[in-house]
Amino acid sequence: MNEAPRVTLTVKDGVAVIVVDNPPVNAISHAVRAGILAAVSEIEDGGKVEAAVLTAAGRTFMSGSDIREFDFPQKEPHLELVNAALEALAVPIVAAIHGTALGGGFELAMACHYRVADAKAKVGLPEVNLGLIPGAGGTQRLPRLIGAKAALELIQAGRHVAAPEALKLGMIDEIAMGDVLATAIAAAKRLAVEKNIPRTRARVVSTAGLPADFFAEQRAAAQKKFRGFPAPMAAVDLVEAAVKQPFAEGRALEAEASRHFKASAESKALRHLFFAEREVARIPDVPKDTPVRAIQSVGVIGAGTMGRGIALSFLNAGFPVIIVETKQEALDRGLAAIDQTLARDVGKGRLPADQKAERLARLNGALDLTALAGADLIIEAAFENMVIKRRLFAQLDKVCKPGAILASNTSTLDLNHIAAATSRPADVIGTHFFSPANIMRLLEIVRGRETAKDVVATLMDVAKRIGKVGVLSGVCFGFIGNRMFEGYVRESQRLLLEGATPGQVDKALTDFGMAMGPCAVCDLAGLDVSYLTREGNRAHMPNDPSYCVLGDKLYHLGRLGQKTGTGFYLYENGKAKTDPDVETLIRAEASRLGIEQRAITDEEIVERCLLPMISEAAQILDEGIALRASDIDVVWCTGYGFPRFRGGPLWYADGLGLANVVTRMAAIAARLGNPHGYWTPAPLLKRLAAEGKGFGDLAK
Ligand code: NAD
């Protein structure tokens, strides 16, 4: 348990300093709000104070509100009451910001009369990331500080703004060259001498240069841009209120909107993911203080699709990388592709040109595994073939220094069998990156039977260092994500045979919120990739002649998806179009298999694709492949484009009610038959449903 938060007030030379001390991040809990308010009253009553400063102890200013309190009605005093009291002070009060002042933290700072920040500080209103809008004056004060346009952009993006940009925009007034507190005290004294108390609420919002229909335009743009996310849409109305209405009226609208969004399903789902993404790093038998191995240099085997992306991830995070290929030509192609990706980033202004050179200077290529002798971490991304991988790992065992971590990017092969090709299976682990590996945030970290705890701890740490969300998975075919994806894709293709079109299936699922529909995803990933995966696993596949038969047919026709310009769709100038040939193929296959075609509703598509996934997830949990239900939600939201506003497949399932999930599976089984057990709920799902529980109850 944290100690009770302390808010202290000290007065020196006529300047009162309020210090909030609520480790680790000075979250604005109820006690913090009450403490600041008490300090403000003391300043008002004391009479000996000429100026004041609000600051925080430890590593950061108030980093934000205490999100756990959002599930309950906020206890008095509300943050805006505290803000109003700060703002109304008769003496100038200055916020001294170090670390981050986000959300409620920045709202407190905006209520002060002047803001001084450390050069490295960050400020912002990221509430939309949790499905919320700033609820303590943020939507009314930010436009008054920086103008309507910039404020709306920042509130909608929920972006953290670094001090130099914040100064330019007017979010802060001064960057401290030396000590922030001393600079803030000096500023407070100066304002006192000048008798200058600039209250944010009293300012007029700048609309300079904006067209008359600015808000109408913004409203229309938001409808398109923020599908499924009502909070950034509502921000338009609230910033408009800041422009057109007195502070108190705008504030009343904000309070109402804030209450509404806190209670919304979207915000609850996003808050669930916020905690899930933090919980994911907790591994019960690998305590936080487990020592990690020093990783200073990285080797990558294979410069294909994945090797390139993996190398880039490490280069971007500052590691030196050696990439090993079998042939000079393949190596050159890989290195050139990395160069091109960095050049594109420079072209788009995402990367300064000198940083491209600096990153490339840390990259070396080789044609011999002995080049990896000094590497601390080696990630193998060669062909998905057990013989090749075992041979490579046996060689690595001979070449690599003791203590080096040997990782495989295999997506389907048995990691334990790969590890057994070495004399050091404790040092072997799976690192399942997602394509494109330099972009996708998910990294499944696959723990083999013998993987050492410090190797697990090291990879979880490495994931963070390269900006990924590491999720621990046990060894099984497809790990967490792809194992669930299998049922999803199977049903999507079966629905085509029953009468849906690729366009309809994809649209039903993108309307549900998926980033892409399954047919488009298969075309993007390559129909050869999914075909070869099935080939490698035929022995364990259901004896179902319709099973992914369309994927197989397209593969045999050489229609491999986007890479060949034809797959489920026809690609012209990068745009997917319906292909009549595919519709003919689907009809022919349906008739060959004796499947009657019928009209299919979008509801059926969503249900048929999602329920098998949920049941498989229950089985994954039961087998201990995933540590917890929320980890599965993280996998799907960070790696598979599952809509974040639905919280992940298991949060969504809990929302449906597991008894309903089981009932719906039984209804589908009754209608379609269940010869392959597709619609038999996993035992854990059945048990939870019978007990009236959800996946969320497993954590309790
Ligand atoms: P790829 O065919 O694009 O690249 C593999 C590369 O490895 C080739 O350039 C090949 O020349 C090289 N290679 C083969 N044997 C080698 C050896 N002995 N030494 C050095 N280099 C060697 O394949 P990919 O799509 O990058 O997949 C690589 C691995 O990543 C596979 O295990 C695959 O299952 C896995 N994976 C792929 C994806 C994906 O979306 N493509 C996603 C996750 C995991």
XYZ file of C-alpha atoms and ligand atoms in Angstrom, residues 300-308 310 324-327 330-331 333 366-367 369 380-385 388-389 391-392 395 408-413 431-436 482 525 529 533, ligand 1:
91
model
C 19.048 -10.865 -36.490
C 19.058 -13.950 -38.712
C 17.252 -13.491 -42.013
C 16.730 -10.207 -43.864
C 13.272 -11.104 -45.182
C 9.958 -9.442 -44.331
C 10.304 -9.987 -40.597
C 14.083 -9.736 -40.200
C 14.043 -6.254 -41.738
C 12.868 -6.545 -36.382
C 22.945 -12.338 -41.129
C 21.812 -13.820 -44.431
C 22.831 -16.800 -46.525
C 23.537 -14.934 -49.760
C 19.429 -11.409 -50.084
C 21.469 -9.396 -47.606
C 18.011 -6.537 -50.638
C 27.191 -10.597 -42.545
C 26.993 -13.920 -44.329
C 26.833 -16.786 -38.136
C 16.157 -15.816 -35.724
C 13.729 -14.888 -38.504
C 14.671 -17.438 -41.175
C 12.195 -19.645 -43.042
C 9.410 -21.295 -41.049
C 10.934 -24.745 -41.227
C 16.339 -25.134 -40.839
C 15.598 -23.630 -37.427
C 20.182 -26.485 -37.610
C 20.525 -22.747 -37.028
C 25.088 -23.569 -34.890
C 13.123 -17.458 -32.509
C 10.460 -15.506 -34.365
C 8.655 -18.712 -35.290
C 4.903 -18.283 -35.627
C 3.893 -21.935 -35.446
C 6.779 -24.262 -34.647
C 9.791 -13.542 -29.818
C 6.755 -13.457 -32.057
C 6.741 -10.099 -33.818
C 3.848 -8.962 -35.993
C 4.166 -7.638 -39.497
C 5.309 -4.915 -40.175
C -2.981 -16.730 -34.229
C -0.553 -10.988 -45.138
C 1.536 -17.544 -45.687
C 0.744 -22.639 -42.187
P 10.928 -14.418 -45.482
O 10.891 -15.577 -46.399
O 10.482 -13.094 -45.938
O 12.424 -14.235 -44.942
C 13.228 -15.263 -44.472
C 14.660 -14.868 -44.757
O 15.518 -15.742 -44.041
C 15.047 -14.971 -46.227
O 15.589 -13.761 -46.667
C 16.086 -16.080 -46.251
O 17.104 -15.869 -47.213
C 16.631 -16.019 -44.844
N 17.208 -17.268 -44.394
C 16.749 -18.510 -44.582
N 17.598 -19.397 -44.000
C 18.583 -18.690 -43.455
C 19.759 -19.040 -42.756
N 20.080 -20.294 -42.502
N 20.561 -18.042 -42.348
C 20.256 -16.763 -42.602
N 19.158 -16.381 -43.272
C 18.340 -17.336 -43.691
O 10.135 -14.885 -44.187
P 9.454 -13.977 -43.089
O 8.063 -13.708 -43.468
O 10.355 -12.861 -42.745
O 9.391 -14.974 -41.849
C 10.513 -15.246 -41.044
C 10.052 -15.949 -39.772
O 9.132 -15.089 -39.094
C 9.309 -17.248 -40.000
O 9.627 -18.122 -38.950
C 7.855 -16.831 -39.940
O 7.000 -17.867 -39.577
C 7.914 -15.782 -38.872
N 6.822 -14.790 -38.894
C 6.383 -14.255 -40.076
C 5.371 -13.310 -40.059
C 4.886 -12.667 -41.325
O 3.849 -11.984 -41.283
N 5.567 -12.795 -42.431
C 4.809 -12.901 -38.841
C 5.297 -13.453 -37.660
C 6.301 -14.399 -37.705
